[in-house]
């Protein structure tokens, strides 16, 4: 039978994964500004493709470091949450230590799955920002993502 801590951790990780799934990188939507009027939609799409490719190349050099940090952060967060659940469940210090250990394992596993399986993480956020900056340097204005 599952303990309440395990059940809560599984539910929390599932909800986090679903929430993050909506943040994945796509294609930027550009404002119809003076640059767009000057170059046209076909050229703007080429510039978007170029910025996306540059972002992928840039982030490939940093991918391992980003994933390691996410796993460590997940483990630390899981340990704190697990420790608090254990401490406040009325079982005392022994349960807090066990809760922290369980939380660290679940947190690290969740961060690993998020990075490896779901593919949604800080990496997608960085890619979006990189592309937005790249397009801004080309005088486009990103108003959203599709």
JSON list of C-alpha atoms in Angstrom, two decimals:
[
{"chain": "A", "resi": 1, "resn": "UNK", "atom": "CA", "xyz": [0.00, 0.00, 0.00]},
{"chain": "A", "resi": 2, "resn": "UNK", "atom": "CA", "xyz": [1.27, 3.46, -0.84]},
{"chain": "A", "resi": 3, "resn": "UNK", "atom": "CA", "xyz": [2.04, 5.95, 1.88]},
{"chain": "A", "resi": 4, "resn": "UNK", "atom": "CA", "xyz": [0.39, 9.39, 1.73]},
{"chain": "A", "resi": 5, "resn": "UNK", "atom": "CA", "xyz": [3.78, 10.96, 0.91]},
{"chain": "A", "resi": 6, "resn": "UNK", "atom": "CA", "xyz": [4.24, 8.75, -2.15]},
{"chain": "A", "resi": 7, "resn": "UNK", "atom": "CA", "xyz": [0.70, 9.43, -3.30]},
{"chain": "A", "resi": 8, "resn": "UNK", "atom": "CA", "xyz": [1.09, 13.20, -2.89]},
{"chain": "A", "resi": 9, "resn": "UNK", "atom": "CA", "xyz": [4.46, 13.16, -4.68]},
{"chain": "A", "resi": 10, "resn": "UNK", "atom": "CA", "xyz": [3.10, 11.21, -7.64]},
{"chain": "A", "resi": 11, "resn": "UNK", "atom": "CA", "xyz": [0.10, 13.53, -7.97]},
{"chain": "A", "resi": 12, "resn": "UNK", "atom": "CA", "xyz": [2.29, 16.65, -7.71]},
{"chain": "A", "resi": 13, "resn": "UNK", "atom": "CA", "xyz": [4.72, 15.39, -10.35]},
{"chain": "A", "resi": 14, "resn": "UNK", "atom": "CA", "xyz": [1.90, 14.45, -12.70]},
{"chain": "A", "resi": 15, "resn": "UNK", "atom": "CA", "xyz": [0.33, 17.89, -12.41]},
{"chain": "A", "resi": 16, "resn": "UNK", "atom": "CA", "xyz": [3.71, 19.57, -12.88]},
{"chain": "A", "resi": 17, "resn": "UNK", "atom": "CA", "xyz": [4.37, 17.54, -16.03]},
{"chain": "A", "resi": 18, "resn": "UNK", "atom": "CA", "xyz": [0.97, 18.45, -17.47]},
{"chain": "A", "resi": 19, "resn": "UNK", "atom": "CA", "xyz": [1.44, 22.14, -16.65]},
{"chain": "A", "resi": 20, "resn": "UNK", "atom": "CA", "xyz": [4.86, 22.23, -18.24]},
{"chain": "A", "resi": 21, "resn": "UNK", "atom": "CA", "xyz": [3.69, 20.42, -21.36]},
{"chain": "A", "resi": 22, "resn": "UNK", "atom": "CA", "xyz": [1.97, 23.60, -22.49]},
{"chain": "A", "resi": 23, "resn": "UNK", "atom": "CA", "xyz": [5.26, 25.55, -22.41]},
{"chain": "A", "resi": 24, "resn": "UNK", "atom": "CA", "xyz": [7.14, 23.65, -25.09]},
{"chain": "A", "resi": 25, "resn": "UNK", "atom": "CA", "xyz": [8.85, 25.56, -27.86]},
{"chain": "A", "resi": 26, "resn": "UNK", "atom": "CA", "xyz": [7.04, 26.05, -31.13]},
{"chain": "A", "resi": 27, "resn": "UNK", "atom": "CA", "xyz": [7.29, 28.86, -33.66]},
{"chain": "A", "resi": 28, "resn": "UNK", "atom": "CA", "xyz": [7.18, 32.53, -32.80]},
{"chain": "A", "resi": 29, "resn": "UNK", "atom": "CA", "xyz": [4.36, 34.77, -33.97]},
{"chain": "A", "resi": 30, "resn": "UNK", "atom": "CA", "xyz": [5.66, 38.07, -35.30]},
{"chain": "A", "resi": 31, "resn": "UNK", "atom": "CA", "xyz": [3.98, 41.45, -35.05]},
{"chain": "A", "resi": 32, "resn": "UNK", "atom": "CA", "xyz": [3.06, 43.06, -38.35]},
{"chain": "A", "resi": 33, "resn": "UNK", "atom": "CA", "xyz": [5.58, 45.89, -37.91]},
{"chain": "A", "resi": 34, "resn": "UNK", "atom": "CA", "xyz": [7.62, 47.95, -40.37]},
{"chain": "A", "resi": 35, "resn": "UNK", "atom": "CA", "xyz": [10.21, 45.16, -40.77]},
{"chain": "A", "resi": 36, "resn": "UNK", "atom": "CA", "xyz": [7.52, 42.65, -41.76]},
{"chain": "A", "resi": 37, "resn": "UNK", "atom": "CA", "xyz": [6.06, 45.11, -44.27]},
{"chain": "A", "resi": 38, "resn": "UNK", "atom": "CA", "xyz": [9.51, 45.70, -45.76]},
{"chain": "A", "resi": 39, "resn": "UNK", "atom": "CA", "xyz": [10.68, 42.07, -46.12]},
{"chain": "A", "resi": 40, "resn": "UNK", "atom": "CA", "xyz": [7.44, 40.11, -46.45]},
{"chain": "A", "resi": 41, "resn": "UNK", "atom": "CA", "xyz": [6.23, 36.93, -44.81]},
{"chain": "A", "resi": 42, "resn": "UNK", "atom": "CA", "xyz": [8.45, 34.53, -46.79]},
{"chain": "A", "resi": 43, "resn": "UNK", "atom": "CA", "xyz": [11.66, 36.30, -45.70]},
{"chain": "A", "resi": 44, "resn": "UNK", "atom": "CA", "xyz": [10.38, 36.54, -42.11]},
{"chain": "A", "resi": 45, "resn": "UNK", "atom": "CA", "xyz": [9.82, 32.75, -42.08]},
{"chain": "A", "resi": 46, "resn": "UNK", "atom": "CA", "xyz": [13.40, 32.23, -43.31]},
{"chain": "A", "resi": 47, "resn": "UNK", "atom": "CA", "xyz": [14.67, 34.48, -40.51]},
{"chain": "A", "resi": 48, "resn": "UNK", "atom": "CA", "xyz": [12.62, 32.51, -37.96]},
{"chain": "A", "resi": 49, "resn": "UNK", "atom": "CA", "xyz": [14.09, 29.25, -39.27]},
{"chain": "A", "resi": 50, "resn": "UNK", "atom": "CA", "xyz": [17.59, 30.69, -39.02]},
{"chain": "A", "resi": 51, "resn": "UNK", "atom": "CA", "xyz": [17.06, 31.85, -35.44]},
{"chain": "A", "resi": 52, "resn": "UNK", "atom": "CA", "xyz": [15.55, 28.48, -34.44]},
{"chain": "A", "resi": 53, "resn": "UNK", "atom": "CA", "xyz": [18.53, 26.64, -35.93]},
{"chain": "A", "resi": 54, "resn": "UNK", "atom": "CA", "xyz": [21.00, 28.96, -34.19]},
{"chain": "A", "resi": 55, "resn": "UNK", "atom": "CA", "xyz": [19.16, 28.42, -30.88]},
{"chain": "A", "resi": 56, "resn": "UNK", "atom": "CA", "xyz": [19.34, 24.62, -31.25]},
{"chain": "A", "resi": 57, "resn": "UNK", "atom": "CA", "xyz": [23.06, 24.78, -32.04]},
{"chain": "A", "resi": 58, "resn": "UNK", "atom": "CA", "xyz": [23.75, 27.11, -29.12]},
{"chain": "A", "resi": 59, "resn": "UNK", "atom": "CA", "xyz": [21.72, 25.11, -26.60]},
{"chain": "A", "resi": 60, "resn": "UNK", "atom": "CA", "xyz": [23.23, 21.79, -27.72]},
{"chain": "A", "resi": 61, "resn": "UNK", "atom": "CA", "xyz": [26.51, 22.96, -26.19]},
{"chain": "A", "resi": 62, "resn": "UNK", "atom": "CA", "xyz": [24.79, 23.60, -22.83]},
{"chain": "A", "resi": 63, "resn": "UNK", "atom": "CA", "xyz": [22.18, 20.81, -22.75]},
{"chain": "A", "resi": 64, "resn": "UNK", "atom": "CA", "xyz": [23.97, 18.49, -20.30]},
{"chain": "A", "resi": 65, "resn": "UNK", "atom": "CA", "xyz": [24.63, 21.29, -17.80]},
{"chain": "A", "resi": 66, "resn": "UNK", "atom": "CA", "xyz": [21.02, 22.49, -17.96]},
{"chain": "A", "resi": 67, "resn": "UNK", "atom": "CA", "xyz": [19.68, 18.97, -17.38]},
{"chain": "A", "resi": 68, "resn": "UNK", "atom": "CA", "xyz": [22.05, 18.32, -14.47]},
{"chain": "A", "resi": 69, "resn": "UNK", "atom": "CA", "xyz": [20.94, 21.53, -12.75]},
{"chain": "A", "resi": 70, "resn": "UNK", "atom": "CA", "xyz": [17.28, 20.65, -13.23]},
{"chain": "A", "resi": 71, "resn": "UNK", "atom": "CA", "xyz": [17.76, 17.18, -11.70]},
{"chain": "A", "resi": 72, "resn": "UNK", "atom": "CA", "xyz": [19.67, 18.61, -8.72]},
{"chain": "A", "resi": 73, "resn": "UNK", "atom": "CA", "xyz": [17.00, 21.27, -8.24]},
{"chain": "A", "resi": 74, "resn": "UNK", "atom": "CA", "xyz": [14.26, 18.62, -8.40]},
{"chain": "A", "resi": 75, "resn": "UNK", "atom": "CA", "xyz": [16.05, 16.48, -5.83]},
{"chain": "A", "resi": 76, "resn": "UNK", "atom": "CA", "xyz": [16.54, 19.43, -3.47]},
{"chain": "A", "resi": 77, "resn": "UNK", "atom": "CA", "xyz": [12.93, 20.55, -3.79]},
{"chain": "A", "resi": 78, "resn": "UNK", "atom": "CA", "xyz": [11.72, 16.97, -3.29]},
{"chain": "A", "resi": 79, "resn": "UNK", "atom": "CA", "xyz": [13.89, 16.59, -0.18]},
{"chain": "A", "resi": 80, "resn": "UNK", "atom": "CA", "xyz": [12.51, 19.77, 1.37]},
{"chain": "A", "resi": 81, "resn": "UNK", "atom": "CA", "xyz": [8.89, 18.93, 0.56]},
{"chain": "A", "resi": 82, "resn": "UNK", "atom": "CA", "xyz": [9.33, 15.31, 1.65]},
{"chain": "A", "resi": 83, "resn": "UNK", "atom": "CA", "xyz": [10.97, 16.41, 4.90]},
{"chain": "A", "resi": 84, "resn": "UNK", "atom": "CA", "xyz": [8.16, 18.86, 5.65]},
{"chain": "A", "resi": 85, "resn": "UNK", "atom": "CA", "xyz": [5.50, 16.25, 4.94]},
{"chain": "A", "resi": 86, "resn": "UNK", "atom": "CA", "xyz": [7.32, 13.77, 7.17]},
{"chain": "A", "resi": 87, "resn": "UNK", "atom": "CA", "xyz": [7.85, 16.30, 9.97]},
{"chain": "A", "resi": 88, "resn": "UNK", "atom": "CA", "xyz": [4.29, 17.59, 9.96]},
{"chain": "A", "resi": 89, "resn": "UNK", "atom": "CA", "xyz": [2.63, 14.21, 9.64]},
{"chain": "A", "resi": 90, "resn": "UNK", "atom": "CA", "xyz": [3.12, 13.78, 13.37]},
{"chain": "A", "resi": 91, "resn": "UNK", "atom": "CA", "xyz": [5.70, 11.01, 13.15]},
{"chain": "A", "resi": 92, "resn": "UNK", "atom": "CA", "xyz": [8.68, 13.11, 14.30]},
{"chain": "A", "resi": 93, "resn": "UNK", "atom": "CA", "xyz": [12.26, 13.39, 13.10]},
{"chain": "A", "resi": 94, "resn": "UNK", "atom": "CA", "xyz": [12.56, 9.80, 11.87]},
{"chain": "A", "resi": 95, "resn": "UNK", "atom": "CA", "xyz": [9.69, 10.32, 9.47]},
{"chain": "A", "resi": 96, "resn": "UNK", "atom": "CA", "xyz": [11.10, 13.69, 8.38]},
{"chain": "A", "resi": 97, "resn": "UNK", "atom": "CA", "xyz": [14.38, 12.05, 7.38]},
{"chain": "A", "resi": 98, "resn": "UNK", "atom": "CA", "xyz": [12.56, 9.27, 5.55]},
{"chain": "A", "resi": 99, "resn": "UNK", "atom": "CA", "xyz": [10.27, 11.81, 3.91]},
{"chain": "A", "resi": 100, "resn": "UNK", "atom": "CA", "xyz": [13.27, 13.87, 2.81]},
{"chain": "A", "resi": 101, "resn": "UNK", "atom": "CA", "xyz": [14.96, 10.81, 1.31]},
{"chain": "A", "resi": 102, "resn": "UNK", "atom": "CA", "xyz": [11.78, 9.78, -0.49]},
{"chain": "A", "resi": 103, "resn": "UNK", "atom": "CA", "xyz": [11.19, 13.35, -1.65]},
{"chain": "A", "resi": 104, "resn": "UNK", "atom": "CA", "xyz": [14.73, 13.68, -2.97]},
{"chain": "A", "resi": 105, "resn": "UNK", "atom": "CA", "xyz": [14.37, 10.47, -4.96]},
{"chain": "A", "resi": 106, "resn": "UNK", "atom": "CA", "xyz": [10.98, 11.42, -6.35]},
{"chain": "A", "resi": 107, "resn": "UNK", "atom": "CA", "xyz": [12.13, 14.98, -7.09]},
{"chain": "A", "resi": 108, "resn": "UNK", "atom": "CA", "xyz": [15.25, 13.84, -8.93]},
{"chain": "A", "resi": 109, "resn": "UNK", "atom": "CA", "xyz": [13.27, 11.22, -10.84]},
{"chain": "A", "resi": 110, "resn": "UNK", "atom": "CA", "xyz": [10.62, 13.75, -11.77]},
{"chain": "A", "resi": 111, "resn": "UNK", "atom": "CA", "xyz": [13.19, 16.25, -13.00]},
{"chain": "A", "resi": 112, "resn": "UNK", "atom": "CA", "xyz": [14.95, 13.51, -14.98]},
{"chain": "A", "resi": 113, "resn": "UNK", "atom": "CA", "xyz": [11.70, 12.34, -16.58]},
{"chain": "A", "resi": 114, "resn": "UNK", "atom": "CA", "xyz": [10.71, 15.93, -17.29]},
{"chain": "A", "resi": 115, "resn": "UNK", "atom": "CA", "xyz": [14.02, 16.58, -19.06]},
{"chain": "A", "resi": 116, "resn": "UNK", "atom": "CA", "xyz": [14.39, 13.25, -20.86]},
{"chain": "A", "resi": 117, "resn": "UNK", "atom": "CA", "xyz": [10.88, 12.02, -21.60]},
{"chain": "A", "resi": 118, "resn": "UNK", "atom": "CA", "xyz": [8.61, 15.05, -21.70]},
{"chain": "A", "resi": 119, "resn": "UNK", "atom": "CA", "xyz": [11.33, 17.30, -23.11]},
{"chain": "A", "resi": 120, "resn": "UNK", "atom": "CA", "xyz": [9.91, 20.37, -21.45]},
{"chain": "A", "resi": 121, "resn": "UNK", "atom": "CA", "xyz": [12.19, 22.27, -19.16]},
{"chain": "A", "resi": 122, "resn": "UNK", "atom": "CA", "xyz": [14.31, 25.29, -18.69]},
{"chain": "A", "resi": 123, "resn": "UNK", "atom": "CA", "xyz": [15.84, 24.36, -22.04]},
{"chain": "A", "resi": 124, "resn": "UNK", "atom": "CA", "xyz": [12.62, 25.23, -23.90]},
{"chain": "A", "resi": 125, "resn": "UNK", "atom": "CA", "xyz": [12.35, 28.53, -22.07]},
{"chain": "A", "resi": 126, "resn": "UNK", "atom": "CA", "xyz": [15.94, 29.37, -22.97]},
{"chain": "A", "resi": 127, "resn": "UNK", "atom": "CA", "xyz": [15.35, 28.42, -26.59]},
{"chain": "A", "resi": 128, "resn": "UNK", "atom": "CA", "xyz": [12.34, 30.71, -26.78]},
{"chain": "A", "resi": 129, "resn": "UNK", "atom": "CA", "xyz": [14.30, 33.58, -25.26]},
{"chain": "A", "resi": 130, "resn": "UNK", "atom": "CA", "xyz": [17.24, 32.98, -27.59]},
{"chain": "A", "resi": 131, "resn": "UNK", "atom": "CA", "xyz": [14.95, 33.03, -30.64]},
{"chain": "A", "resi": 132, "resn": "UNK", "atom": "CA", "xyz": [13.18, 36.16, -29.41]},
{"chain": "A", "resi": 133, "resn": "UNK", "atom": "CA", "xyz": [16.52, 37.94, -28.93]},
{"chain": "A", "resi": 134, "resn": "UNK", "atom": "CA", "xyz": [17.77, 36.77, -32.33]},
{"chain": "A", "resi": 135, "resn": "UNK", "atom": "CA", "xyz": [14.64, 38.09, -34.05]},
{"chain": "A", "resi": 136, "resn": "UNK", "atom": "CA", "xyz": [14.77, 41.34, -32.09]},
{"chain": "A", "resi": 137, "resn": "UNK", "atom": "CA", "xyz": [18.31, 41.92, -33.39]},
{"chain": "A", "resi": 138, "resn": "UNK", "atom": "CA", "xyz": [16.79, 41.56, -36.87]},
{"chain": "A", "resi": 139, "resn": "UNK", "atom": "CA", "xyz": [14.13, 44.22, -35.98]},
{"chain": "A", "resi": 140, "resn": "UNK", "atom": "CA", "xyz": [11.20, 41.81, -35.64]},
{"chain": "A", "resi": 141, "resn": "UNK", "atom": "CA", "xyz": [8.81, 41.85, -32.69]},
{"chain": "A", "resi": 142, "resn": "UNK", "atom": "CA", "xyz": [7.68, 38.51, -31.24]},
{"chain": "A", "resi": 143, "resn": "UNK", "atom": "CA", "xyz": [4.16, 38.76, -29.82]},
{"chain": "A", "resi": 144, "resn": "UNK", "atom": "CA", "xyz": [3.60, 35.09, -28.94]},
{"chain": "A", "resi": 145, "resn": "UNK", "atom": "CA", "xyz": [4.28, 31.44, -29.74]},
{"chain": "A", "resi": 146, "resn": "UNK", "atom": "CA", "xyz": [2.28, 28.79, -31.61]}
]
